[in-house]
Coordinates of C-alpha atoms in Angstrom, one line a residue:
X1 CA 0.0 0.0 0.0
X2 CA 1.3 3.5 -1.0
X3 CA 2.0 5.8 1.9
X4 CA 2.3 9.5 1.4
X5 CA 4.1 11.8 3.8
X6 CA 5.4 15.4 3.7
X7 CA 9.1 15.1 3.1
X8 CA 9.7 18.6 2.6
X9 CA 11.8 20.7 4.9
X10 CA 14.0 23.9 5.1
X11 CA 17.7 23.6 5.1
X12 CA 19.7 26.8 5.9
X13 CA 16.7 28.8 5.2
X14 CA 16.2 27.1 1.8
X15 CA 13.0 25.2 1.0
X16 CA 13.8 21.7 -0.1
X17 CA 11.4 19.2 -1.7
X18 CA 13.1 16.5 0.5
X19 CA 16.4 15.9 2.2
X20 CA 17.9 13.6 -0.4
X21 CA 20.9 15.3 -2.1
X22 CA 23.7 14.0 -4.2
X23 CA 27.0 14.5 -2.4
X24 CA 29.9 16.3 -4.3
X25 CA 31.3 13.5 -6.2
X26 CA 31.4 11.8 -9.7
X27 CA 27.7 11.1 -9.3
X28 CA 27.0 14.8 -9.9
X29 CA 29.7 16.1 -12.3
X30 CA 27.8 17.5 -15.3
X31 CA 24.4 18.9 -16.4
X32 CA 22.9 15.8 -17.8
X33 CA 23.7 13.8 -14.8
X34 CA 22.1 16.1 -12.2
X35 CA 19.3 16.9 -14.5
X36 CA 18.4 13.1 -14.5
X37 CA 18.8 12.9 -10.8
X38 CA 16.3 15.7 -10.3
X39 CA 13.8 13.9 -12.6
X40 CA 14.3 10.7 -10.6
X41 CA 13.1 12.6 -7.4
X42 CA 16.4 13.8 -5.7
X43 CA 15.8 17.1 -3.7
X44 CA 19.1 18.5 -4.6
X45 CA 22.8 18.2 -5.5
X46 CA 26.2 19.2 -4.1
X47 CA 27.7 19.6 -7.4
X48 CA 31.0 18.0 -7.9
X49 CA 33.6 20.2 -6.3
X50 CA 35.0 23.0 -8.6
X51 CA 38.3 24.6 -8.3
X52 CA 40.6 26.9 -10.2
X53 CA 42.8 23.7 -10.3
X54 CA 41.6 21.3 -12.8
X55 CA 42.3 17.7 -11.8
X56 CA 44.3 15.3 -13.9
X57 CA 43.0 12.0 -12.9
X58 CA 44.8 8.6 -12.7
X59 CA 43.6 5.2 -14.1
X60 CA 42.1 3.0 -12.4
X61 CA 40.9 4.7 -9.4
X62 CA 38.4 2.6 -7.8
X63 CA 38.5 -0.3 -5.4
X64 CA 36.2 -2.0 -3.0
X65 CA 36.0 -4.4 0.0
X66 CA 33.6 -7.2 0.7
X67 CA 32.7 -9.7 3.3
X68 CA 31.4 -13.3 2.7
X69 CA 30.1 -12.5 -0.8
X70 CA 28.6 -9.1 0.1
X71 CA 29.3 -6.5 -2.5
X72 CA 30.7 -3.2 -1.7
X73 CA 30.8 -3.1 2.1
X74 CA 33.4 -0.5 1.5
X75 CA 34.6 1.5 -1.6
X76 CA 37.8 3.4 -2.2
X77 CA 38.2 6.1 -4.7
X78 CA 41.2 8.1 -5.8
X79 CA 39.3 10.9 -7.6
X80 CA 40.1 14.7 -7.1
X81 CA 37.8 17.6 -7.7
X82 CA 36.3 18.2 -11.1
X83 CA 38.5 17.6 -14.2
X84 CA 36.5 20.1 -16.2
X85 CA 37.2 23.8 -16.7
X86 CA 36.0 26.1 -14.1
X87 CA 33.8 28.1 -16.4
X88 CA 32.2 25.0 -17.8
X89 CA 31.3 23.8 -14.4
X90 CA 29.5 27.0 -13.4
X91 CA 27.7 27.1 -16.6
X92 CA 26.3 23.6 -15.8
X93 CA 25.2 25.0 -12.5
X94 CA 23.7 28.1 -13.8
X95 CA 21.6 25.9 -16.4
X96 CA 20.5 23.5 -13.6
X97 CA 19.3 26.4 -11.4
X98 CA 17.5 28.1 -14.2
X99 CA 16.0 24.8 -15.6
X100 CA 15.1 23.1 -12.1
X101 CA 14.4 25.9 -9.8
X102 CA 12.6 23.8 -7.3
X103 CA 15.7 21.6 -6.8
X104 CA 18.6 22.9 -4.8
X105 CA 22.1 22.9 -6.8
X106 CA 24.7 23.6 -4.3
X107 CA 28.1 25.0 -5.4
X108 CA 30.8 23.0 -4.0
X109 CA 34.3 24.8 -4.3
X110 CA 37.9 24.3 -3.4
X111 CA 40.6 26.8 -3.5
X112 CA 44.3 26.9 -2.7
X113 CA 44.4 30.5 -1.5
X114 CA 42.1 33.2 -0.1
X115 CA 41.9 34.8 -3.4
X116 CA 40.8 31.7 -5.1
X117 CA 38.3 31.0 -2.6
X118 CA 37.0 34.6 -3.1
X119 CA 36.8 34.2 -6.9
X120 CA 35.1 30.8 -6.7
X121 CA 32.5 32.3 -4.3
X122 CA 31.7 35.1 -6.7
X123 CA 31.4 32.6 -9.6
X124 CA 29.0 30.6 -7.5
X125 CA 26.9 33.6 -6.7
X126 CA 26.8 34.7 -10.4
X127 CA 25.5 31.1 -11.2
X128 CA 22.6 31.6 -8.9
X129 CA 23.7 29.2 -6.1
X130 CA 21.6 29.4 -2.9
X131 CA 24.0 27.6 -0.8
X132 CA 27.8 27.1 -1.2
X133 CA 29.9 24.2 0.1
X134 CA 33.6 24.4 0.9
X135 CA 35.5 21.2 0.4
X136 CA 38.0 21.2 3.2
X137 CA 38.3 17.4 3.3
X138 CA 39.2 15.5 -0.1
X139 CA 41.8 13.0 1.1
X140 CA 43.5 12.4 -2.3
X141 CA 44.4 16.1 -3.6
X142 CA 47.9 16.3 -4.9
X143 CA 48.5 19.6 -3.2
X144 CA 48.7 20.2 0.5
X145 CA 47.1 23.6 0.0
X146 CA 43.8 21.9 -0.8
X147 CA 41.8 18.9 0.7
X148 CA 41.9 17.1 4.0
X149 CA 45.2 18.8 4.9
X150 CA 43.5 22.0 5.1
X151 CA 40.5 20.6 7.1
X152 CA 42.8 19.8 10.0
X153 CA 44.3 23.3 10.0
X154 CA 42.0 25.5 12.1
X155 CA 43.7 28.7 10.9
X156 CA 43.1 27.7 7.2
X157 CA 39.5 26.6 7.8
X158 CA 38.7 29.9 9.6
X159 CA 40.4 32.0 7.0
X160 CA 38.8 30.2 3.9
X161 CA 35.5 30.2 5.5
X162 CA 35.8 34.0 6.2
X163 CA 36.9 34.5 2.7
X164 CA 33.7 33.0 1.3
X165 CA 31.3 34.4 3.9
X166 CA 32.5 38.0 3.6
X167 CA 32.6 37.8 -0.3
X168 CA 29.0 36.4 -0.7
X169 CA 27.5 37.3 2.8
X170 CA 24.0 36.6 1.6
X171 CA 24.7 33.0 0.7
X172 CA 24.9 30.3 3.5
X173 CA 28.3 28.6 3.5
X174 CA 28.7 25.0 4.5
X175 CA 32.2 23.6 5.4
X176 CA 32.7 20.1 4.4
X177 CA 34.7 18.4 7.2
X178 CA 37.3 15.7 7.2
X179 CA 37.0 12.6 9.5
X180 CA 40.8 12.2 9.2
X181 CA 41.2 14.0 12.5
X182 CA 41.0 13.4 16.3
X183 CA 38.4 16.0 17.2
X184 CA 36.1 17.3 14.5
X185 CA 34.3 19.8 16.8
X186 CA 37.4 22.1 17.1
X187 CA 37.6 22.2 13.3
X188 CA 33.8 22.8 12.9
X189 CA 34.2 25.7 15.4
X190 CA 36.8 27.2 13.4
X191 CA 34.5 27.1 10.3
X192 CA 31.6 28.7 12.2
X193 CA 34.1 31.2 13.6
X194 CA 35.0 32.1 10.1
X195 CA 31.3 32.7 9.0
X196 CA 30.0 29.3 7.9
X197 CA 26.4 28.7 8.6
X198 CA 26.9 24.9 9.2
X199 CA 29.2 22.0 8.3
X200 CA 28.7 18.8 6.4
X201 CA 30.3 15.4 7.4
X202 CA 31.9 13.1 6.8
X203 CA 34.1 13.1 3.7
X204 CA 35.9 9.8 2.9
X205 CA 38.5 8.3 5.3
X206 CA 42.1 7.7 4.3
X207 CA 42.5 4.1 3.5
X208 CA 44.4 1.1 2.1
X209 CA 41.6 -1.3 1.1
X210 CA 43.5 -4.2 -0.4
X211 CA 47.0 -5.3 -1.3
X212 CA 47.9 -6.5 -4.8
X213 CA 50.7 -9.2 -4.5
X214 CA 51.6 -9.3 -8.1
X215 CA 52.8 -5.6 -7.8
X216 CA 53.3 -5.6 -4.0
X217 CA 51.5 -2.4 -3.6
X218 CA 47.9 -1.3 -2.7
X219 CA 44.9 -1.3 -4.9
X220 CA 44.0 0.1 -7.4
X221 CA 47.3 -0.3 -9.0
X222 CA 48.4 2.6 -11.2
X223 CA 51.4 1.6 -13.3
X224 CA 52.8 -0.6 -10.5
X225 CA 52.1 1.9 -7.6
X226 CA 49.2 2.9 -5.6
X227 CA 48.2 5.6 -3.1
X228 CA 46.3 6.1 0.2
X229 CA 42.9 7.6 -0.5
X230 CA 39.3 7.9 0.5
X231 CA 37.1 5.2 1.8
X232 CA 33.3 5.4 1.8
X233 CA 30.3 3.1 1.6
X234 CA 28.3 1.2 4.3
X235 CA 31.4 0.4 6.3
X236 CA 31.8 4.0 7.2
X237 CA 28.4 4.7 8.4
X238 CA 29.1 4.1 12.2
X239 CA 32.0 6.5 12.1
X240 CA 29.9 9.2 10.2
X241 CA 27.1 9.1 12.8
X242 CA 29.6 9.3 15.6
X243 CA 31.2 12.5 14.0
X244 CA 27.9 14.1 13.3
X245 CA 26.5 13.4 16.7
X246 CA 29.6 14.8 18.4
X247 CA 29.4 18.2 16.4
X248 CA 25.7 18.2 16.9
X249 CA 26.1 18.1 20.8
X250 CA 28.8 20.6 20.9
X251 CA 27.6 23.3 23.2
X252 CA 30.2 25.8 22.0
X253 CA 29.1 25.3 18.4
X254 CA 25.5 25.9 19.4
X255 CA 26.4 29.0 21.1
X256 CA 28.2 30.2 18.2
X257 CA 25.4 29.5 15.7
X258 CA 23.0 31.4 17.9
X259 CA 25.1 34.4 18.4
X260 CA 25.7 34.5 14.5
X261 CA 23.6 35.5 11.6
X262 CA 22.7 32.0 10.4
X263 CA 20.4 30.8 13.1
X264 CA 17.2 29.7 11.4
X265 CA 15.6 28.3 14.6
X266 CA 16.9 24.8 14.3
X267 CA 20.3 25.1 15.9
X268 CA 23.2 23.8 14.0
X269 CA 22.0 22.5 10.7
X270 CA 24.3 19.7 9.8
X271 CA 24.5 17.7 6.4
X272 CA 25.1 14.1 7.0
X273 CA 27.1 12.0 4.7
X274 CA 28.7 8.6 4.9
X275 CA 27.4 5.0 4.1
X276 CA 23.8 6.0 3.4
X277 CA 22.1 3.4 1.2
X278 CA 18.7 2.7 2.7
X279 CA 15.7 4.5 4.2
X280 CA 16.8 3.3 7.6
X281 CA 20.2 4.9 7.0
X282 CA 18.5 8.2 6.2
X283 CA 16.3 8.0 9.2
X284 CA 19.1 7.4 11.5
X285 CA 21.1 10.6 10.2
X286 CA 17.8 12.6 10.6
X287 CA 17.2 11.1 14.2
X288 CA 20.6 12.4 15.5
X289 CA 19.9 15.8 14.1
X290 CA 21.0 16.1 10.5
X291 CA 18.6 18.3 8.3
X292 CA 20.2 17.1 5.0
X293 CA 21.5 13.8 3.7
X294 CA 24.2 13.4 0.9
X295 CA 24.7 10.2 -1.1
X296 CA 27.3 8.9 -3.4
X297 CA 28.5 5.4 -3.1
X298 CA 25.0 3.9 -3.1
X299 CA 24.3 5.7 -6.5
X300 CA 27.4 4.3 -8.0
X301 CA 26.0 0.6 -7.2
X302 CA 22.4 1.2 -7.9
X303 CA 21.8 4.4 -9.9
X304 CA 19.6 7.4 -9.1
X305 CA 16.5 5.5 -8.8
X306 CA 17.6 4.3 -5.4
X307 CA 15.9 7.6 -4.1
X308 CA 12.5 6.0 -4.7
X309 CA 13.3 3.3 -2.3
X310 CA 14.7 5.7 0.3
X311 CA 11.7 8.0 0.1
X312 CA 9.2 5.1 0.1
X313 CA 10.8 3.4 3.2
X314 CA 11.1 6.7 5.1
X315 CA 7.4 7.5 4.5
X316 CA 6.4 4.0 5.7
X317 CA 8.6 4.4 8.8
X318 CA 6.9 7.8 9.4
X319 CA 3.5 6.2 9.2
X320 CA 4.4 3.5 11.5
X321 CA 5.6 5.9 14.0
X322 CA 2.8 8.4 13.7
X323 CA 4.9 11.3 12.2
X324 CA 3.4 13.5 9.5
X325 CA 6.6 15.7 9.0
X326 CA 10.3 15.2 9.2
X327 CA 10.7 18.0 11.8
X328 CA 8.6 15.7 14.3
X329 CA 11.5 13.4 14.6
X330 CA 14.8 15.1 13.5
X331 CA 17.1 15.1 16.4
X332 CA 15.0 12.9 18.4
X333 CA 17.7 10.5 19.2
X334 CA 20.5 12.9 20.0
X335 CA 19.5 13.5 23.8
X336 CA 19.9 9.7 24.4
X337 CA 23.5 9.7 23.2
X338 CA 25.3 10.2 26.5
X339 CA 28.9 9.9 27.9
X340 CA 29.8 6.3 28.8
X341 CA 30.2 7.2 32.5
X342 CA 26.5 8.3 32.6
X343 CA 25.2 5.0 31.4
X344 CA 23.1 3.1 34.1
X345 CA 25.3 0.0 35.0
X346 CA 22.6 -1.5 37.1
X347 CA 20.7 -2.4 33.9
X348 CA 21.3 -5.8 32.4
X349 CA 19.3 -7.6 29.6
X350 CA 19.8 -11.4 29.2
X351 CA 19.5 -13.0 25.7
X352 CA 16.3 -15.1 25.0
X353 CA 16.7 -18.2 22.7
X354 CA 14.0 -19.4 20.3
X355 CA 14.5 -23.2 19.9
X356 CA 12.0 -23.4 17.0
X357 CA 14.1 -21.0 15.0
X358 CA 17.6 -22.3 16.0
X359 CA 19.4 -24.3 13.4
X360 CA 21.8 -25.8 15.7
X361 CA 24.9 -24.2 14.0
X362 CA 26.6 -23.6 17.4
X363 CA 27.9 -20.2 16.5
X364 CA 26.6 -18.6 19.6
X365 CA 28.2 -21.2 21.8
X366 CA 31.7 -21.0 20.1
X367 CA 31.6 -17.2 20.1
X368 CA 30.6 -16.9 23.8
X369 CA 33.1 -19.6 24.9
X370 CA 36.1 -18.3 22.8
X371 CA 35.4 -14.5 23.0
X372 CA 33.1 -13.7 26.0
X373 CA 32.1 -15.2 29.3
X374 CA 31.5 -18.9 28.7
X375 CA 27.7 -18.3 29.6
X376 CA 26.3 -20.7 27.0
X377 CA 26.2 -24.5 27.6
X378 CA 25.8 -26.7 24.5
X379 CA 23.2 -29.5 24.7
X380 CA 24.5 -32.2 22.4
X381 CA 21.5 -34.3 22.5
X382 CA 19.2 -31.4 21.4
X383 CA 21.7 -29.5 19.5
X384 CA 20.7 -26.3 21.3
X385 CA 22.3 -23.6 23.3
X386 CA 21.4 -23.2 26.9
X387 CA 22.2 -20.2 29.0
X388 CA 23.9 -20.5 32.2
X389 CA 24.7 -18.2 35.3
X390 CA 27.9 -16.8 33.8
X391 CA 25.9 -14.6 31.4
X392 CA 26.8 -10.8 31.7
X393 CA 24.2 -9.7 29.0
X394 CA 26.8 -8.6 26.5
X395 CA 24.7 -9.8 23.5
X396 CA 27.6 -11.1 21.5
X397 CA 25.5 -14.2 20.8
X398 CA 22.7 -12.2 19.5
X399 CA 25.0 -10.4 17.0
X400 CA 26.7 -13.6 15.6
X401 CA 23.5 -15.6 15.1
X402 CA 22.8 -16.0 11.5
X403 CA 19.1 -16.7 11.9
X404 CA 17.0 -13.3 12.4
X405 CA 14.8 -13.4 15.4
X406 CA 16.3 -16.5 16.8
X407 CA 18.2 -14.8 19.7
X408 CA 16.5 -11.6 21.0
X409 CA 16.7 -9.5 24.1
X410 CA 15.0 -11.3 27.0
X411 CA 14.6 -10.9 30.8
X412 CA 15.7 -7.6 32.2
X413 CA 17.6 -7.9 35.6
X414 CA 18.8 -5.0 37.9
X415 CA 22.0 -5.2 40.0
X416 CA 21.5 -4.6 43.7
X417 CA 24.6 -3.1 45.2
X418 CA 26.0 -3.1 48.9
X419 CA 27.0 0.0 50.8
X420 CA 30.2 0.2 48.9
X421 CA 28.7 0.2 45.5
X422 CA 29.5 -3.4 44.7
X423 CA 27.0 -5.6 42.8
X424 CA 25.8 -8.3 45.2
X425 CA 22.9 -9.8 43.5
X426 CA 20.3 -9.4 40.8
X427 CA 16.7 -8.6 40.8
X428 CA 13.8 -8.4 38.4
X429 CA 12.2 -5.4 40.1
X430 CA 14.2 -2.3 39.6
X431 CA 12.6 -0.5 42.7
X432 CA 15.2 1.3 44.9
X433 CA 17.9 0.1 42.8
X434 CA 18.8 2.8 40.4
X435 CA 20.6 5.1 42.8
X436 CA 23.8 6.9 41.9
X437 CA 27.0 6.6 44.1
X438 CA 26.6 10.4 45.2
X439 CA 23.0 9.8 46.3
X440 CA 23.0 6.6 48.4
X441 CA 21.8 7.7 51.8
X442 CA 19.2 4.9 52.1
X443 CA 21.4 2.1 50.6
X444 CA 20.9 -0.3 53.5
X445 CA 17.1 0.2 53.7
X446 CA 16.9 -0.3 50.0
X447 CA 18.7 -3.5 50.2
X448 CA 16.6 -4.6 53.1
X449 CA 13.4 -4.0 51.3
X450 CA 14.7 -5.9 48.2
X451 CA 15.8 -8.9 50.3
X452 CA 12.4 -8.9 52.2

């Protein structure tokens, strides 16, 4: 049954048909490609990064990793920014903005000096761009004045952001951040300080995907040699979600946004990138607070039509959850992502086994014995696992089981602690148990009530 929900939203003050955008990459490198993607249903496109520098590409330049027959768990590319003349790219963007006014064509730019950033910003403005993205993060540029080396230099990030924001003060500037860093928040702060309206993250991760033993080098092999370059695809999604969440939770960034001119009432408006292939991936980035979604690697596998699956799945998800508009759940998961020291350590969930679904493969038993707490006994007669008292509720068994729904979260138990905070037993009833170490005045009474 078809489900229709409103997927429109505002991103940096711009009305968007939906949150689905192409990321700045080979999938959006000329007029015909982007026009086709718009006709397939994409809300916008971060056009392939344009610079004064015109890239001279290598061949081959792609490689991929897989696991147990699964295609494209991860994908490596050695592409740089556009290999087309600067004027040609801006002409493409001008035509797209003219011919598809309801779709948002974002000018992604990269310079190697303040003057180049200013010049590119002016050209983007002349083309009619409503949003400009600054690529501070491409990991395979042949110059240290561009790409991810810039993205980890706070002085350059701030300087280049200011060059654009002061040149075209009426156009929101988005800084595209590199994950090849320790702390993305500090680099994002530098961009906002320089006048950026928001950041997008993540760009690809520096990688070596495979080794070619014939040439004794990495892959892809270019005339007997290879190079470290960017990794993308489903494998990077957990890292992308982490960086996005940390930036979105940064209080200093929120203060800077509210104090600046680009506060549209939603706080920091991040664009999420990295491993997005399905509607669920989209929903996850939205749930942690992203207001825009960028996709590349999934398009390289499945083509532009994948947006139909993403949109349909997202609308069904909204219908099941009772949401009518994206703003009703954007950012809903972010408050529940807390520091490890704040997690409730009194909470424990035992696994539950469905013997009818179990195929008797023994993977849970082996994994638990060799890599966890020897909490599963193997009933050889029944060829079935049996939980013992050693279980700590780690759920390794649940994650290695090849049968969906065979092992699920089961009984919840709560740790009862003595006066020193040590766990002494478990209980099903959480009453009086969830107290913090700094507020345990009635510990003995609580324990007495539980034992009674």
